[in-house]
Coordinates of C-alpha atoms in Angstrom, one line a residue:
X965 CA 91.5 42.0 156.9
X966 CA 91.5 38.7 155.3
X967 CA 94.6 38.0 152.9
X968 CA 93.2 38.4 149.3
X969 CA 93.9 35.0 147.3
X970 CA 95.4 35.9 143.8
X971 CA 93.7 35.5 141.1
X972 CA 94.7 31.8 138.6
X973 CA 95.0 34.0 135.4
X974 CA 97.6 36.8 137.3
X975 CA 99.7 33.8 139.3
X976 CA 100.4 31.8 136.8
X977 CA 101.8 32.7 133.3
X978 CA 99.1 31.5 130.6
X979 CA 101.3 32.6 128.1
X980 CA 104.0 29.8 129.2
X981 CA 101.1 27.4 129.4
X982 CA 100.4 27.2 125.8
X983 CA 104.0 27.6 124.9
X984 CA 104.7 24.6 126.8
X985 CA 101.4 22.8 125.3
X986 CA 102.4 23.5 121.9
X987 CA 106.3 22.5 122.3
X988 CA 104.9 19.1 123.7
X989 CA 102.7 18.3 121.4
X990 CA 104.6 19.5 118.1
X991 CA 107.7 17.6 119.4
X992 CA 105.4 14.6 120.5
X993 CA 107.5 11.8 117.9
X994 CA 110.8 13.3 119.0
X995 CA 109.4 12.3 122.7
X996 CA 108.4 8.7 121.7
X997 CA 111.0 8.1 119.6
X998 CA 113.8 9.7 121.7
X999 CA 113.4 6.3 124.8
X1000 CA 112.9 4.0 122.3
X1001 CA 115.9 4.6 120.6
X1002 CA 118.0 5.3 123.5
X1003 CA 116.6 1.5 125.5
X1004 CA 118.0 0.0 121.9
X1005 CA 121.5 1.7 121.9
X1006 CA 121.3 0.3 125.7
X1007 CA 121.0 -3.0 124.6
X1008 CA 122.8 -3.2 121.9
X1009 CA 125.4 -2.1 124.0
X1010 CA 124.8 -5.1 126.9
X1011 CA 125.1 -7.8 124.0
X1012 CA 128.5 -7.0 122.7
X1013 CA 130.2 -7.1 119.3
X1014 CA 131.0 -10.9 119.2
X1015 CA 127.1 -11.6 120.4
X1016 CA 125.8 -9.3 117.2
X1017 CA 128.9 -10.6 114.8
X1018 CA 127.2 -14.5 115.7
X1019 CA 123.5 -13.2 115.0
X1020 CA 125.1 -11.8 111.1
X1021 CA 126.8 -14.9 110.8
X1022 CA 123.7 -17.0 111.5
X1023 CA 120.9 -14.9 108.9
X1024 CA 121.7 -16.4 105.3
X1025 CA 121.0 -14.9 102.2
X1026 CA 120.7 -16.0 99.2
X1027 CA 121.6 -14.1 95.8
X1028 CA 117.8 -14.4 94.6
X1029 CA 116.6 -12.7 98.0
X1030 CA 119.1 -9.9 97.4
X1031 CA 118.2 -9.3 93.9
X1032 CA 114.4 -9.5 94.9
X1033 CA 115.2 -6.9 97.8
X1034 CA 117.1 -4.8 95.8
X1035 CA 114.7 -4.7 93.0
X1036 CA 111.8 -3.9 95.2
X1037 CA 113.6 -0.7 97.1
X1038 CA 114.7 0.7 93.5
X1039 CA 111.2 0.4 92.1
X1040 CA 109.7 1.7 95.5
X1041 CA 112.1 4.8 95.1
X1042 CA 111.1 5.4 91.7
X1043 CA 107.7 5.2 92.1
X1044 CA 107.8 7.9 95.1
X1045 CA 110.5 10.1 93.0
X1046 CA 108.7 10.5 89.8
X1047 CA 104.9 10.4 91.6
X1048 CA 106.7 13.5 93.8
X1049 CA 105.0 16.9 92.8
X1050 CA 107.6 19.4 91.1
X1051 CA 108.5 22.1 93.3
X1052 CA 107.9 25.1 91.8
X1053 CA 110.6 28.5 93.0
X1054 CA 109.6 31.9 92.5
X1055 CA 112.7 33.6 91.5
X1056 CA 112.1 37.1 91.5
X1057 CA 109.5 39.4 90.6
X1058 CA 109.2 42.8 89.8
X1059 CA 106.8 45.6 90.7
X1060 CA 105.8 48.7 88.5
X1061 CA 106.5 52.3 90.4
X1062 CA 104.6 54.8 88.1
X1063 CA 106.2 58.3 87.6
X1064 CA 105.3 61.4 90.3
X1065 CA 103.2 63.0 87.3
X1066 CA 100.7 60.6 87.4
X1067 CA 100.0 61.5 91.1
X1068 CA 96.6 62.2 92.6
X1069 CA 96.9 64.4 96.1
X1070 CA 93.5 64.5 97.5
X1071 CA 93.0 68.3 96.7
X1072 CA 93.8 67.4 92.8
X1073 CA 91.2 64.6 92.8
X1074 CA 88.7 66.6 94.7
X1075 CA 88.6 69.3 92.5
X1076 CA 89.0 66.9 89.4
X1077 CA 85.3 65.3 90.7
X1078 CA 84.1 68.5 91.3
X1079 CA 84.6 69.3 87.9
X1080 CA 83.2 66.5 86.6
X1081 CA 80.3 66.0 88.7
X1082 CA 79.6 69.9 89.2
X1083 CA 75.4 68.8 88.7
X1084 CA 75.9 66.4 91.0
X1085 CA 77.4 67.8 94.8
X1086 CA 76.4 65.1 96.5
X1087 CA 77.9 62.7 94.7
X1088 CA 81.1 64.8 95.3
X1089 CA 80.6 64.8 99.3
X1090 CA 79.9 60.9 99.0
X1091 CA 83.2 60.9 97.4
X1092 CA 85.0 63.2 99.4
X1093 CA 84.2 60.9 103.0
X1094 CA 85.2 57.8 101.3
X1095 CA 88.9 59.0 99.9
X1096 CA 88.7 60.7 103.9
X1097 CA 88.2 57.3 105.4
X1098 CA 90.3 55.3 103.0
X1099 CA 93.5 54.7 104.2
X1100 CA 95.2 56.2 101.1
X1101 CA 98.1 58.9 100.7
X1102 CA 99.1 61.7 99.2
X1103 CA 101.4 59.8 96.3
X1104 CA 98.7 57.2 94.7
X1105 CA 98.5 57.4 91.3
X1106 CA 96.1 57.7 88.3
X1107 CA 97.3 56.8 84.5
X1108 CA 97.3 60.3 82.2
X1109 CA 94.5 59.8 80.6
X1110 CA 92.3 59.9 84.2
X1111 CA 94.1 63.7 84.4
X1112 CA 92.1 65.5 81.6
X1113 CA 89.6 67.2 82.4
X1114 CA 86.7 65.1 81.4
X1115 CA 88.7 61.8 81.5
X1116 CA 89.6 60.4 78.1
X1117 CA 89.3 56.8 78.2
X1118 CA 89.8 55.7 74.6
X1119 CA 91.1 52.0 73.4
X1120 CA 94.3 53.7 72.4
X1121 CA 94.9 55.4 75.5
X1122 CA 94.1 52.0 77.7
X1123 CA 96.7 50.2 75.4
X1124 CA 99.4 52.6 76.3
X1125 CA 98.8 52.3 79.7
X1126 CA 98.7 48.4 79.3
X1127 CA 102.1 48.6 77.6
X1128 CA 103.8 51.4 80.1
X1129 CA 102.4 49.1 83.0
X1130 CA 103.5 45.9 81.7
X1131 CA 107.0 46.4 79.9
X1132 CA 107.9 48.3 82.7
X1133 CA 107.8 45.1 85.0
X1134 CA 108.9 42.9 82.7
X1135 CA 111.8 45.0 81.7
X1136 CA 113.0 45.4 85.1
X1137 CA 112.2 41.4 86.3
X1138 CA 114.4 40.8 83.5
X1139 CA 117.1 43.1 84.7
X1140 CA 117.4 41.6 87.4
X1141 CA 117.2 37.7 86.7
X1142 CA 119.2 37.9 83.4
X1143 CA 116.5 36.1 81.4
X1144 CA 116.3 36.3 78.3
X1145 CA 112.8 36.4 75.7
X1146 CA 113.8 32.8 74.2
X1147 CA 113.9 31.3 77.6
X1148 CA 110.6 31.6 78.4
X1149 CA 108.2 28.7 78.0
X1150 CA 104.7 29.9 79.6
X1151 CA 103.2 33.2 79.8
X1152 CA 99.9 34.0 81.7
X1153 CA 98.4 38.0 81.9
X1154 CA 95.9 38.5 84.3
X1155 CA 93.9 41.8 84.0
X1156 CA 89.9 41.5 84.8
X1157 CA 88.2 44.3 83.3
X1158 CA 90.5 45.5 80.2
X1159 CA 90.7 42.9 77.3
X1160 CA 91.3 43.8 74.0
X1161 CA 91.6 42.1 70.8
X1162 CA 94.7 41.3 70.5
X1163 CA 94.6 39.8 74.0
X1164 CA 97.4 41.3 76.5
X1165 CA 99.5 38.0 76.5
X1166 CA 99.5 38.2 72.8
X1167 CA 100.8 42.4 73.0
X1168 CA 103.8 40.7 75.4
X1169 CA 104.8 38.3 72.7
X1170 CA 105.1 40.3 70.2
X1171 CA 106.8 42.9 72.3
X1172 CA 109.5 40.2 72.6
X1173 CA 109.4 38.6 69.9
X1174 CA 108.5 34.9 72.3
X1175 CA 108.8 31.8 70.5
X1176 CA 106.6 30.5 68.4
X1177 CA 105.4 27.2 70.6
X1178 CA 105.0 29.5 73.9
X1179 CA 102.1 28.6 76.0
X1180 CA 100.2 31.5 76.8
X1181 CA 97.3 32.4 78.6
X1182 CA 95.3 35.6 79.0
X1183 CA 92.7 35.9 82.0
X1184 CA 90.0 38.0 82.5
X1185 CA 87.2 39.3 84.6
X1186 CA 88.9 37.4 87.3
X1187 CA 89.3 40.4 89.7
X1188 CA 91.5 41.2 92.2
X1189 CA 92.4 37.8 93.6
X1190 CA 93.9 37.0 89.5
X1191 CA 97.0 37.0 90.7
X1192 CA 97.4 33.7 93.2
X1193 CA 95.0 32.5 90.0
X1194 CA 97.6 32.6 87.8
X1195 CA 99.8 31.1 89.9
X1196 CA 98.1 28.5 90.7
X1197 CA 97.5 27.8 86.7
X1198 CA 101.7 28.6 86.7
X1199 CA 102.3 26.0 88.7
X1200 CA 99.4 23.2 87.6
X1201 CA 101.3 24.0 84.1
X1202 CA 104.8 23.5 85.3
X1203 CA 104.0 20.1 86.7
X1204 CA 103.4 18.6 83.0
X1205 CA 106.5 20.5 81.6
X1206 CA 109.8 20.0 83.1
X1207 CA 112.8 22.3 83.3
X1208 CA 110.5 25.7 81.9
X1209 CA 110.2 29.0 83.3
X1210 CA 106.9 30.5 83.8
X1211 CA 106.2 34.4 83.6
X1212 CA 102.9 36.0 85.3
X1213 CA 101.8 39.3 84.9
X1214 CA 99.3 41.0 87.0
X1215 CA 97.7 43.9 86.3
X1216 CA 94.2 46.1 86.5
X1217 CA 93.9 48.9 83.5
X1218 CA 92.6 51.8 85.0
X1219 CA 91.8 53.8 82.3
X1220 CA 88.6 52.5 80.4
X1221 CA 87.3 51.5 84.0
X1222 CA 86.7 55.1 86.0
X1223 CA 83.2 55.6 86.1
X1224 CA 81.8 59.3 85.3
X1225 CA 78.5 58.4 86.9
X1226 CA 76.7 59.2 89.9
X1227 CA 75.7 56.0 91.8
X1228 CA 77.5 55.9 94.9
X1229 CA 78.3 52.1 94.8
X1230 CA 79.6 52.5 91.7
X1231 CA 81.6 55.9 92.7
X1232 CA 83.6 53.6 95.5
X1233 CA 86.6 52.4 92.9
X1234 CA 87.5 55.4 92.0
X1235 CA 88.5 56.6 95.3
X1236 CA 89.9 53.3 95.8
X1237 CA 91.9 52.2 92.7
X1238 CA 95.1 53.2 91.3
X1239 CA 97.7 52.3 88.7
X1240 CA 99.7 49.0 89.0
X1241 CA 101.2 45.8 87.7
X1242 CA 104.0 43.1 88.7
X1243 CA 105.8 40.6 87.0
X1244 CA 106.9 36.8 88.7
X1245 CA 109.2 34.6 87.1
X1246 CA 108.5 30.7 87.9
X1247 CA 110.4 27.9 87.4
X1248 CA 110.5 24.4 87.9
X1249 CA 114.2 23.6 87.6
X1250 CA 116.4 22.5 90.1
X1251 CA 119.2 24.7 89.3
X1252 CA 117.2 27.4 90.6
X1253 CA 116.8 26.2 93.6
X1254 CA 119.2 28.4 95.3
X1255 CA 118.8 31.4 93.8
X1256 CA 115.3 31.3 93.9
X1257 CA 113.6 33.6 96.4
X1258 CA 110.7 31.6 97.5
X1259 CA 109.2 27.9 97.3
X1260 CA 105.7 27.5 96.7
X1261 CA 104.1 25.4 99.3
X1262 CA 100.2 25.6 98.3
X1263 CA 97.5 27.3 96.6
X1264 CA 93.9 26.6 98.1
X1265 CA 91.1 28.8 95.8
X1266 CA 87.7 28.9 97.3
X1267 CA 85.1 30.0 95.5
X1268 CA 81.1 30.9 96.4
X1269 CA 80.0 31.9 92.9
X1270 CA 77.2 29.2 93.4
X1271 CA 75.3 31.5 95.4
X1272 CA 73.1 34.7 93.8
X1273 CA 74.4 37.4 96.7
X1274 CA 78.1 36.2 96.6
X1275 CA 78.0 36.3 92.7
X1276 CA 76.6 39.9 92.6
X1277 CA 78.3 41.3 95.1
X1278 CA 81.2 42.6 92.7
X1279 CA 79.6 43.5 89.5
X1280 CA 80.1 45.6 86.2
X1281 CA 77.2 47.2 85.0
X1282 CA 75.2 49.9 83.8
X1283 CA 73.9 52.7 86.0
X1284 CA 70.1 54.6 84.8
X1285 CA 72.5 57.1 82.6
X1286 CA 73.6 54.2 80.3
X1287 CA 77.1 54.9 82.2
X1288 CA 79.2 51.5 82.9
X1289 CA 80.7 50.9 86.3
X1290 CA 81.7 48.4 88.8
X1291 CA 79.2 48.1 91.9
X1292 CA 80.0 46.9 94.7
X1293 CA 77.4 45.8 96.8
X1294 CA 76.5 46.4 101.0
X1295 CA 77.2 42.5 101.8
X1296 CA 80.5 42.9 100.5
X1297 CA 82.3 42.3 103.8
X1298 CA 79.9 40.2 105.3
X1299 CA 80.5 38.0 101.7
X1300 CA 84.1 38.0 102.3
X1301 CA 84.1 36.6 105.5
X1302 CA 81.9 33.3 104.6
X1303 CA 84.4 33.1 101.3
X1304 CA 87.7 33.7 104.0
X1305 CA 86.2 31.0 107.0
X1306 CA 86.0 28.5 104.1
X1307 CA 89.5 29.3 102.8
X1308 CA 90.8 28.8 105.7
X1309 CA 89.0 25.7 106.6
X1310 CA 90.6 23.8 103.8
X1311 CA 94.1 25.7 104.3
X1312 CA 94.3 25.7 107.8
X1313 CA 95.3 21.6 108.1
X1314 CA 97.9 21.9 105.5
X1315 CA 100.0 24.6 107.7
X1316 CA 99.0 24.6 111.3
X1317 CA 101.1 22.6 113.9
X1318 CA 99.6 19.8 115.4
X1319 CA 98.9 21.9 118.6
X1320 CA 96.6 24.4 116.8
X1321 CA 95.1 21.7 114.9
X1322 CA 94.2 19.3 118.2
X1323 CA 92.7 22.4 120.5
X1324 CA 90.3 23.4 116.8
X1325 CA 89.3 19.6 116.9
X1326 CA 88.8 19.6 120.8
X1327 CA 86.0 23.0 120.4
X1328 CA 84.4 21.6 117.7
X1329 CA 83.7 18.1 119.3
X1330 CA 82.7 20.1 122.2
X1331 CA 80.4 22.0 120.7
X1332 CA 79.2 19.2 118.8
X1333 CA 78.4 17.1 121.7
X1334 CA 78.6 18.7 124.7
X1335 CA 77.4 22.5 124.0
X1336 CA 76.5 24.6 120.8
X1337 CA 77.0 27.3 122.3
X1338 CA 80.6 27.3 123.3
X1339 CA 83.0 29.6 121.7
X1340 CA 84.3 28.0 118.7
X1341 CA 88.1 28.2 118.6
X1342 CA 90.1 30.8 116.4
X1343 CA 93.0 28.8 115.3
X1344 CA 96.8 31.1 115.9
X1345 CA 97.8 31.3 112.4
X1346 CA 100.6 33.6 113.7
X1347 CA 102.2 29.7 115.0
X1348 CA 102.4 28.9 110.9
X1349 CA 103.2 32.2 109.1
X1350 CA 106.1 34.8 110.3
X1351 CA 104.1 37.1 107.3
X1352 CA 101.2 38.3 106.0
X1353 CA 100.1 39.9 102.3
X1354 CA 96.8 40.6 103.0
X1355 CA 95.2 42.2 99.8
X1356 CA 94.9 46.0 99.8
X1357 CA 91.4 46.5 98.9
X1358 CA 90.9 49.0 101.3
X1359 CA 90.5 50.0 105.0
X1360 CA 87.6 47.5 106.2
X1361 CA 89.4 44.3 104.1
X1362 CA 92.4 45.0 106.2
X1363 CA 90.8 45.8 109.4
X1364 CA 88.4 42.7 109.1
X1365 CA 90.9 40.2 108.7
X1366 CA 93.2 41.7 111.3
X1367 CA 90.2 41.1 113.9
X1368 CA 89.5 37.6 112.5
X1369 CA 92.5 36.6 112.4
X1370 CA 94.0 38.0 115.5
X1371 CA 96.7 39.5 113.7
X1372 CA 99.0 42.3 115.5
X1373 CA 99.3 46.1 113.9
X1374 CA 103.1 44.7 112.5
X1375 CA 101.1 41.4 110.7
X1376 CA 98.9 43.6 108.9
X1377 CA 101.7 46.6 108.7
X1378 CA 102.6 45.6 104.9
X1379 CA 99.2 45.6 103.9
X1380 CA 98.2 49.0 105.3
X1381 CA 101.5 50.8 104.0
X1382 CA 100.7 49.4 100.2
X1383 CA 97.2 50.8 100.7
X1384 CA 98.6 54.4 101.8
X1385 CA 101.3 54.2 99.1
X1386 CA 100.0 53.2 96.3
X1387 CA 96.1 52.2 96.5
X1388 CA 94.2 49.6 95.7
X1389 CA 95.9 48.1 92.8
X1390 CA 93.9 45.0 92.6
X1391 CA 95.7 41.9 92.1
X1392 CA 99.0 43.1 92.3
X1393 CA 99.0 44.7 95.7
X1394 CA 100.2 41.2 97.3
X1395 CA 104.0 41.8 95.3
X1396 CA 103.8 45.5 96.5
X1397 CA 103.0 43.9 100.2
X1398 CA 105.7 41.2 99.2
X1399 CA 108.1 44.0 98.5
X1400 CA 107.4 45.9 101.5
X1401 CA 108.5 42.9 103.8
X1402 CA 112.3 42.8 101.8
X1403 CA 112.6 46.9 101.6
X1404 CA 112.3 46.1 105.4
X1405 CA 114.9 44.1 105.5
X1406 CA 112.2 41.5 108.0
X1407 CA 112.2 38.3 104.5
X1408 CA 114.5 35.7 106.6
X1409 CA 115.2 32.4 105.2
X1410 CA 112.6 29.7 106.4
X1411 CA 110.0 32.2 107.2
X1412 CA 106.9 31.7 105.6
X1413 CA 104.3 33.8 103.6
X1414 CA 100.8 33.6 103.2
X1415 CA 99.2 35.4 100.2
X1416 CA 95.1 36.4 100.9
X1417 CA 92.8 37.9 98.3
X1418 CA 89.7 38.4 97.3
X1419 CA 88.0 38.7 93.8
X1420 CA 84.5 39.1 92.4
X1421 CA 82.7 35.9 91.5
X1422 CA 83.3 35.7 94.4
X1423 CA 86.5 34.4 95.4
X1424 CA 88.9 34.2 98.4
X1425 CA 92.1 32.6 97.2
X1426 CA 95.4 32.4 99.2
X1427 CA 99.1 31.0 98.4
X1428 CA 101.9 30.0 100.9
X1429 CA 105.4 30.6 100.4
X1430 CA 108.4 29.4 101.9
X1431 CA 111.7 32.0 102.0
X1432 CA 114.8 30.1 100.1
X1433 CA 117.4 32.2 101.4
X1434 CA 117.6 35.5 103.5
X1435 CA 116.3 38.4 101.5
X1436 CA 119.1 41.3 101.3
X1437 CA 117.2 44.9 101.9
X1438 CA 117.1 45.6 97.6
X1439 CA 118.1 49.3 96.3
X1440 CA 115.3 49.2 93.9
X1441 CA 112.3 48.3 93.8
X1442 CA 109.2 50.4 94.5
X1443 CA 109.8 51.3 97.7
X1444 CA 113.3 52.8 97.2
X1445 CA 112.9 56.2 97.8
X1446 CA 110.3 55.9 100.5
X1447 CA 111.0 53.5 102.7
X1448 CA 112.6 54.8 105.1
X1449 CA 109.6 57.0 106.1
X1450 CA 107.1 54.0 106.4
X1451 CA 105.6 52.7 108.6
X1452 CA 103.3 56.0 109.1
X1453 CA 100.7 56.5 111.1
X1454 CA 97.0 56.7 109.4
X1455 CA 94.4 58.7 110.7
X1456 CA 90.9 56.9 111.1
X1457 CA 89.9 60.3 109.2
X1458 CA 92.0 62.7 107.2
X1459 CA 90.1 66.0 106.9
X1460 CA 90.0 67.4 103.3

């Protein structure tokens, strides 16, 4: 029988291949450099110290070439050191764990919409295989006023939700960073659908009493990607004033928002949203630099509200009853992923290594010249990021990215455990994701973060951190009592 010649892919390691491709050709300078500089120290070592003591002696300077010299190096420095962006630390933030009586176990919320929509049983089933399919537990959680039987969502009962949501987090971020009312010099709120008069950012200053010349900002209808929104706007604003601290809250109102319609794009948030907020503390000062928790490295926004489907896809309106709702539409996903490929076209050069970035250009010249039909290359965004906050809006978001992006079931772990503990709470889910990673005790210093979310408009916005200092596993925080029993495994249906 003739001897069976092994297969390339089985004898040799492929795996070692591109490890050994990508060590060359992120370390290419250090092997330029590394001959150059050893031929000099060579030669400078053949000459001889009485050779290189007559090659001094014979250069002459005179004092108007060394003031010239000098002068140009001191303005060259100061050019560079006051043109140099402001780093910007995140030095803690704080995430809002609502109380066990606003829970919602499946059976309560299934009778609740039975109740509710007893004319209307199919729009009860419809309800009853999303919240199946979901990826949610048994511990997310609705604000009081979603408990009554109808729901009661009146201005004064969304306020009190606003201020238990909100105080909460910035009661506890304060805690735990010492800061003080007076010391802060920029506020920005972020909530999309919920914004009163007073606005929310004007509720937190007079909460705590802020000074009189804070800057603040209150942003609406921005939806769930508000968050990296705000921190972009945190950080734009830091840039022009030095030595301040920035506060961000982030937050979705549930109460004015649940829908007590029947139209089954407009039923999908309420099986999918729950109560939530965070609070991030910014600064720009140097001090801070070492007890900060993270360094903001970019912000890259992307947004496709230019065309009609993309703008629509996400949209409050008015079903045939008169009843107001959010609907989201059937191109959701496919909208998403045109928003994330352009996201990550612009963010991609500023944090893959040169290896990823040379084998992208390779394909596409390939396929530009040589064949359109090639595969084009996926670049491995697990060679720039240790972690991973991708936004919890539900089962497909989380699933679609993880395929995209060729993400393993730990990458996306975070982001499927926020879902399953505590919903869909819009723009704050990436802190709850954030916090995850630390409960885990997996945040070690240099590792980096990348922040992904989407928002109507629509928007695909995403925000890289870098890790100061090795994150000790925190006793408090959301996921203080639960942590231990996470990761769990989630059925691809849970039969109610």
């Amino acid at each position: 029988m003739p001897e069976v010649v092994p297969s390339f892919s089985n004898s040799v390691k492929l795996k070692y291949v591109k490890l050994g491709y990508q060590y060359l050709v992120n370390h290419i300078l250090t092997f330029l450099l590394v001959p150059i500089m050893v031929g000099v120290t060579i030669e400078v070592l053949r000459i001889g110290p009485e050779e290189l003591l007559s090659i001094w002696n014979s250069l002459h300077f005179d004092l108007l070439q060394i003031l010239c010299s000098s002068f140009l190096i001191i303005f060259v420095a100061t050019v560079y050191f006051m043109s140099k962006p402001r780093s910007t630390y995140l030095v803690d933030y704080s995430c809002y764990k609502p109380p066990v009586t606003c829970r919602v176990p499946f059976s309560t919320f299934m009778e609740h919409s039975k109740l509710i929509l007893k004319d209307n049983p199919k729009s009860v089933e419809f309800q009853m295989r999303i919240l199946e399919r979901s990826g949610l537990g048994e511990e997310t959680c609705l604000p009081p006023p979603i408990h009554y039987i109808p729901p009661t969502p009146t201005m004064e009962a969304a306020r009190g939700e606003a201020e238990v949501v909100i105080f909460s987090a910035i009661d506890d971020l304060m805690k735990k960073t010492g800061l003080k009312p007076k010391d802060i010099d920029i506020l920005i709120v972020n909530c999309s659908l919920f914004s009163p008069t007073p606005s929310l950012s004007a509720m937190v200053v007079n909460k705590y009493k802020l000074r009189s010349n804070i800057k603040s900002y209150n942003l609406s209808g921005m939806g769930c990607s508000a968050s990296l929104i705000s921190i972009d706007l945190a950080r734009d604003l830091l840039q022009v004033h030095p030595n301040s601290y920035a506060l961000v809250v982030s937050t979705e109102i549930i109460t004015p928002n649940y829908y007590k319609g029947s139209e089954r794009a407009m039923l999908l948030p309420n099986c999918l949203f729950r109560m939530g907020g965070a609070a991030i503390l910014l600064s720009n000062k140097r001090r801070d630099r070492y007890r900060a928790k993270y360094r903001l490295m970019h912000v890259v926004r992307t947004h496709k509200g230019a065309d009609d489907k993309a703008f629509r896809c996400v949209f409050e309106q008015e079903d045939p009853q008169g009843k107001v709702g959010i609907n989201l539409s059937k191109d959701l996903m496919v909208i998403a992923g045109e928003a994330l490929k352009s996201n990550i076209t612009t963010i991609g050069p500023l944090v893959l290594p040169a290896s990823e970035q040379l084998l992208f250009l390779l394909t596409l010249i390939g396929r530009k010249i040589f064949n359109p039909t090639w595969k084009p290359y996926i670049p491995d965004f697990k060679q720039a990021f240790e972690h991973f906050c991708i936004h919890a809006g539900g089962r497909a978001v989380i699933d679609e990215l993880q395929k995209n992006l060729q993400l393993s079931a730990e990458h996306v772990e975070a982001s499927r455990m926020t879902l399953h503990r505590f919903g869909n709470t819009s723009s704050s889910s990436l802190w709850y994701e954030m916090s995850y990673i630390e409960a885990k005790g997996r945040m070690k210093r240099g590792d980096r973060v990348w922040q992904i979310a989407f928002g109507s408009g629509f928007k695909c916005n995403s925000a890289v951190w870098k890790c100061n200092r090795t994150i000790k596993t925190p006793t408090d925080g959301p996921w203080q009592d639960c942590i231990d029993k996470y990761p769990v495994h989630i059925p691809e249906i849970v039969k109610l």
